[in-house]
C-alpha positions in Angstrom: 27.6 -6.0 -32.4 24.8 -5.3 -29.8 23.8 -8.7 -28.2 20.1 -9.7 -28.1 18.0 -11.9 -26.0 17.6 -15.5 -27.3 14.7 -16.0 -29.5 11.7 -18.2 -28.2 8.8 -19.7 -30.0 6.4 -18.3 -27.3 4.7 -15.0 -27.7 7.0 -12.4 -26.3 5.4 -9.7 -24.2 7.6 -6.9 -23.0 6.6 -4.4 -20.4 8.9 -1.3 -20.2 8.6 0.4 -16.8 8.2 -1.1 -13.4 6.2 1.5 -11.8 2.9 0.6 -10.0 0.8 0.0 -13.2 3.8 -1.9 -14.9 4.6 -4.2 -12.0 1.0 -4.9 -11.3 0.6 -6.0 -15.0 3.7 -8.1 -15.4 3.1 -9.7 -12.2 -0.4 -10.9 -13.3 0.9 -11.9 -16.7 3.7 -13.9 -15.4 1.4 -15.9 -13.1 -1.3 -16.6 -15.7 0.9 -17.0 -19.1 4.5 -17.2 -17.8 3.9 -19.8 -15.2 2.0 -22.2 -17.7 4.6 -21.6 -20.7 1.8 -19.9 -22.8 4.1 -16.7 -23.2 7.4 -15.1 -22.5 6.9 -12.2 -20.1 9.8 -9.8 -19.6 10.0 -6.6 -17.4 12.4 -3.8 -18.4 13.4 -0.9 -16.0 16.6 1.1 -15.2 16.0 0.6 -11.6 16.6 -2.5 -9.5 14.1 -2.0 -7.0 10.1 -0.7 -7.1 8.6 1.8 -4.6 5.2 3.2 -4.9 5.6 6.7 -6.4 2.8 8.2 -4.1 5.1 7.5 -0.9 8.1 9.6 -2.5 7.1 12.5 -0.6 7.3 10.7 2.8 10.7 9.3 1.7 11.9 13.0 1.1 10.4 14.3 4.2 12.1 11.2 6.2 9.1 9.7 7.6 9.2 6.4 5.7 12.3 4.3 5.4 12.5 3.1 1.9 14.3 -0.1 3.1 10.9 -1.4 4.5 8.8 -0.8 1.4 11.1 -1.6 -1.8 10.3 -4.6 -3.9 13.6 -6.2 -5.6 12.6 -6.7 -9.2 14.9 -9.8 -9.7 13.5 -11.7 -6.7 9.9 -10.6 -7.6 10.3 -11.7 -11.2 11.6 -15.1 -10.1 8.8 -15.5 -7.7 6.1 -14.5 -10.3 7.4 -16.3 -13.5 8.6 -13.5 -15.5 11.9 -12.4 -16.3 13.6 -8.8 -15.4 16.1 -7.1 -17.4 18.0 -3.9 -16.2 18.5 -1.3 -18.4 17.0 2.1 -19.7 15.3 1.9 -22.9 17.0 4.2 -25.7 15.3 2.9 -29.0 12.8 1.0 -30.8 13.3 -1.0 -34.2 9.6 -1.7 -35.1 10.8 -3.6 -38.3 12.9 -5.9 -36.4 10.6 -5.9 -33.4 13.2 -5.1 -30.7 13.8 -2.6 -28.2 17.5 -1.1 -27.5 18.7 -0.9 -24.0 21.7 1.3 -22.6 24.6 -0.1 -20.8 24.0 -0.1 -17.0 26.7 1.2 -14.7 27.6 1.0 -11.3 28.1 3.7 -8.6 31.8 3.8 -9.6 31.1 3.9 -13.3 31.9 0.3 -14.2 29.7 -1.5 -16.7 27.2 -4.1 -15.1 25.3 -4.9 -18.4 26.2 -4.1 -21.7 24.1 -2.3 -24.4 21.6 -4.9 -26.0 18.4 -5.6 -27.4 15.2 -7.4 -26.3 12.9 -8.8 -28.9 9.1 -8.6 -28.5 5.8 -9.7 -30.1 3.7 -7.3 -28.0 5.3 -4.3 -26.4 3.6 -2.3 -23.4 5.0 1.1 -22.6 4.5 1.9 -18.9 7.4 4.3 -18.4 5.4 7.0 -16.3 6.3 10.7 -16.4 9.1 12.8 -15.4 9.2 16.5 -14.1 8.2 19.2 -16.6 10.3 22.4 -15.6 8.8 24.2 -18.4 12.4 25.5 -19.2 12.9 27.6 -16.2 16.5 28.7 -15.5 18.1 27.0 -12.5 15.7 24.3 -11.9 18.0 21.4 -13.1 21.1 23.0 -11.0 19.3 24.0 -7.9 16.1 22.3 -7.4 15.1 18.7 -6.7 12.4 16.8 -8.4 10.6 13.8 -6.8 10.4 11.4 -9.9 12.5 8.5 -8.4 13.4 7.2 -5.2 16.8 8.5 -5.7 16.0 12.0 -5.9 13.6 11.4 -2.8 16.7 10.2 -0.6 19.0 12.8 -2.1 16.7 15.6 -1.0 16.2 13.9 2.4 20.1 13.7 2.9 20.5 17.5 1.7 17.7 18.3 4.3 19.5 16.5 7.3 22.9 17.8 6.1 21.7 21.4 6.1 20.4 21.2 9.6 23.4 19.5 11.0 25.4 22.1 9.1 23.3 25.0 10.6 23.6 23.6 14.2 27.5 23.2 14.1 28.4 26.3 12.2 30.1 29.3 14.0 27.6 32.0 13.2 23.7 32.0 13.3 21.4 30.4 10.9 21.3 32.4 7.7 17.9 34.0 6.3 16.7 31.0 4.0 19.3 28.6 5.1 16.7 26.0 6.5 13.7 27.3 4.4 12.1 24.8 2.1 10.3 26.1 -1.1 8.0 23.6 -2.8 7.1 24.8 -6.3 3.8 23.4 -7.4 0.8 22.8 -5.2 -0.5 19.5 -6.8 -1.0 16.5 -4.7 2.7 15.6 -4.5 3.8 19.4 -3.5 0.9 19.8 -1.0 1.5 16.5 0.8 5.3 17.1 0.9 4.8 20.6 2.2 2.6 19.3 5.1 5.0 16.2 6.0 8.1 18.5 5.8 6.6 20.8 8.4 6.4 17.9 10.9 9.6 16.0 10.1 11.9 18.9 10.2 10.6 19.8 13.8 11.2 16.3 14.8 14.7 16.3 13.3 15.6 19.6 15.2 14.1 18.1 18.5 16.8 15.3 18.4 19.5 17.5 20.2 19.9 20.2 17.5 19.2 22.8 20.1 20.8 25.7 18.3 18.1 25.5 15.6 14.9 27.4 16.6 12.0 25.8 14.7 9.7 28.9 15.0 12.2 31.2 13.8 14.7 29.0 11.5 12.4 26.4 9.9 10.0 27.6 7.2 7.9 25.7 4.5 6.5 27.7 1.5 4.3 26.2 -1.1 4.2 28.0 -4.4 1.3 27.7 -6.9 0.8 29.4 -10.3 -3.1 28.8 -10.2 -5.5 30.7 -8.0 -5.8 27.8 -5.7 -3.8 24.8 -4.4 -4.7 21.3 -5.8 -6.5 22.8 -8.9 -7.4 19.5 -10.4 -9.6 18.5 -7.4 -12.9 19.9 -6.4 -13.0 23.3 -4.9 -14.3 22.3 -1.6 -11.4 19.8 -1.0 -8.9 22.6 -2.2 -10.4 24.9 0.4 -10.3 22.3 3.2 -6.6 21.5 2.5 -5.6 25.3 2.2 -7.2 25.9 5.7 -5.2 23.1 7.1 -2.1 24.3 5.7 -2.5 27.6 6.9 -3.2 26.4 10.5 0.1 24.4 10.8 1.9 27.4 9.7 2.9 26.4 6.0 2.9 29.7 3.9 1.1 29.4 0.5 1.8 31.8 -2.5 -1.0 31.9 -5.1 -0.7 33.2 -8.5 2.7 33.0 -8.2 5.0 32.2 -11.3 8.7 31.3 -10.8 11.1 32.8 -13.2 14.4 31.5 -11.8 15.8 29.1 -9.3 18.9 30.2 -7.7 21.3 28.6 -4.9 19.9 31.2 -2.4 16.2 31.1 -3.2 13.5 31.4 -5.8 12.7 34.6 -7.9 9.1 35.3 -8.9 7.6 37.1 -12.0 6.2 39.8 -9.9 9.6 40.9 -8.6 9.4 38.8 -5.2 12.2 36.7 -4.0 11.9 33.9 -1.4 15.2 33.0 0.3 15.5 29.4 0.3 18.4 27.0 0.1 16.3 23.8 -0.3 13.9 23.8 -3.2 11.5 21.1 -4.6 10.2 21.4 -8.0 6.7 19.7 -8.4 5.0 21.9 -10.8 4.1 19.7 -13.8 4.8 16.4 -15.6 5.7 15.1 -19.2 6.6 12.0 -20.9 10.3 11.0 -20.6 12.3 12.5 -23.7 13.1 9.3 -25.5 9.4 8.9 -26.2 9.6 11.8 -28.7 9.3 10.2 -32.2 10.0 6.8 -30.8 10.2 4.3 -33.7 8.1 6.8 -35.5 5.1 6.3 -33.1 2.8 9.5 -32.6 3.5 11.4 -29.7 2.5 14.7 -28.1 4.3 17.9 -27.4 4.7 16.5 -23.8 6.2 13.4 -25.1 3.2 11.2 -24.4 2.5 8.4 -26.8 -1.0 8.8 -28.5 -3.2 5.9 -28.1 -6.4 4.5 -29.5 -9.3 3.5 -26.9 -7.7 0.1 -27.0 -4.6 1.6 -25.5 -2.7 0.6 -28.6 -0.6 3.3 -30.2 -2.0 4.9 -33.3 0.9 3.7 -35.7 1.3 0.0 -34.3 -1.1 -2.2 -33.2 1.3 -4.6 -31.2 2.7 -1.6 -29.1 0.5 -0.3 -26.3 0.9 2.5 -23.6 -0.7 2.9 -20.5 -0.3 5.4 -17.4 1.2 8.7 -17.4 3.1 8.1 -20.8 -0.2 7.4 -22.7 -2.3 10.3 -24.2 -6.0 9.1 -24.6 -9.0 11.6 -24.8 -11.9 10.2 -22.9 -14.8 9.6 -24.8 -17.4 10.7 -22.2 -15.8 14.0 -21.0 -13.8 14.9 -24.1 -10.7 15.7 -22.0 -7.5 13.8 -21.8 -7.3 11.2 -19.1 -5.2 12.7 -16.3 -1.9 11.3 -15.3 -3.1 9.9 -12.0 -2.2 6.7 -10.3 -6.1 5.5 -10.5 -6.0 5.8 -14.1 -2.8 3.8 -14.4 -4.2 1.0 -12.2 -7.3 0.8 -14.2 -5.5 0.6 -17.6 -3.2 -2.2 -16.1 -6.4 -4.0 -15.2 -7.9 -3.6 -18.7 -4.8 -4.5 -20.5 -4.6 -7.7 -18.5 -7.8 -8.6 -19.5 -7.3 -7.8 -23.1 -3.8 -9.7 -23.5 -6.2 -12.8 -23.7 -8.0 -11.6 -26.5 -5.0 -10.5 -28.4 -3.2 -14.0 -28.0 -6.6 -15.6 -29.3 -6.9 -13.0 -32.2 -9.9 -11.5 -30.9 -11.0 -8.0 -31.0 -10.0 -5.8 -28.3 -12.3 -3.9 -26.1 -12.1 -0.1 -25.6 -10.9 1.3 -22.2 -13.4 3.2 -20.0 -11.9 5.6 -17.3 -13.9 5.8 -14.1 -12.9 8.8 -11.7 -13.4 7.5 -8.2 -12.4 11.1 -6.5 -9.3 12.4 -4.7 -7.5 11.7 -1.5 -4.9 14.0 -0.1 -2.9 13.1 2.9 -1.3 15.7 5.1 0.5 13.2 7.2 -0.1 12.8 10.7 -2.2 15.9 10.7 -5.1 14.6 8.5 -6.3 13.6 5.3 -9.3 14.8 3.1 -11.0 13.6 0.0 -14.1 13.0 -2.2 -15.3 9.9 -3.2 -17.2 9.7 -6.5 -20.2 7.9 -7.3 -20.7 5.5 -4.2 -24.0 6.8 -2.8 -26.6 7.1 -5.6 -24.2 8.7 -8.1 -23.3 11.6 -5.8 -19.9 12.6 -4.5 -19.1 12.2 -0.8 -16.6 14.4 1.1 -14.6 12.7 3.8 -12.2 14.0 6.3 -10.0 12.9 9.4 -9.2 9.2 10.4 -11.7 7.7 7.8 -9.9 9.6 5.2 -6.4 8.6 6.3 -7.6 4.8 6.3 -8.9 5.2 2.9 -5.5 6.8 1.6 -3.6 4.1 3.3 -6.0 1.5 1.8 -4.7 2.4 -1.8 -1.2 1.4 -1.1 -2.5 -1.8 0.5 -4.4 -2.4 -2.7 -1.3 -1.9 -4.6 0.8 -4.4 -2.4 -1.7 -7.0 -2.6 -2.1 -6.7 -6.5 1.8 -7.2 -6.7 2.4 -9.5 -3.5 -0.8 -11.2 -2.5 -2.7 -10.6 0.8 -0.7 -13.1 2.8 2.9 -11.5 2.3 1.0 -7.8 2.3 -0.3 -8.9 5.7 3.0 -10.1 7.2 4.8 -7.0 5.7 2.3 -4.6 7.3 2.7 -6.6 10.7 6.7 -6.5 10.5 6.6 -2.7 9.9 4.3 -2.2 12.8 6.5 -3.9 15.0 9.8 -2.5 14.0 8.4 1.3 14.1 8.3 0.9 17.6 12.1 0.5 18.1 13.1 3.2 15.2 13.2 6.9 15.3 9.9 8.4 14.3 12.0 10.2 11.4 14.9 8.9 9.5 17.9 10.9 10.4 20.5 9.8 8.0 
């Protein structure tokens, strides 16, 4: 028999997914309802620590040490009056009002926690998205996605090991041996390409003198559309394109990948890009387990279809938000995009509506507001457009101001989760330690 959590008389709110939106929401709920004993708050996630997903490209490039930014779920839950349960959600029983969790294993394959169930009265799905490879052959075997911190760390280790291998091998560096191909020129792919251009040269400069950066290191960015960053305004896309070209990143537009091999990337036009390091960042979809989960309505991309109140269409006690939710915006008539600002707004909205649900009052519909886009090219620069701040017009920004705005997004997330005092201390500690550590992580 699968063990279940102890039953409590308090209203049980379970949030599945400890990404930015899920963690912000469960922290606020814990401090408002869990602390006062008005509800029982639980966070479920298969990982043990949280990292802000927009930072993963910096982890992959080696310019950010994940140890300085990860939040331990167990400690954070204890400090903010909610419970954390480790485990990957595998099923939903709406009749019994429980979710099923798989057993969690350690790195040696030993069971840490068994299969079990967690009861709920209100269930909030915030499991984010995973990479969509569109069935392209070879992606699973030879490319790395950047959905999780483990994938980002694995790519960085593969990158550093590849450079060490090239430096110590008897023969010269092979064509494509130290070439990195990034497939997908959305925000993640574009930011990663720029960051890698700098960090690979930093690594090579730390005594790997047999590597010639100008000849041996190459970054290629591939996009199937006719421009990079197709989801942002044309001016912003053109500005970033110019910056990438200036620093030496090769960009291939209108290029469709048909296969990823161990030695490179095959294109539909017959072209081949030699590359032994490949990152796939060409699309997202909901996790596979969401398809027909408990009979809930889902899309072809495994997103849960929700009403304007963010309630799922077939169960008013189950909500979805962030990348795993599908909602058509009433104003534009288009689906709300899978972006961090949308998830943050939905988390704030749901926090305000939980009080109405507990009181039996009607829920208000969610209204999405697009505040613009910001793209960081690491230490080179940042660009963006802010929407609706000056008499309803858009404002294009670049340089230092754009970089400060980009960094402020992370500080806003940290403050929402940790409060301003801890966020300030953490920022000071990182500033001090960066003066004594390598500019790029080398292991």
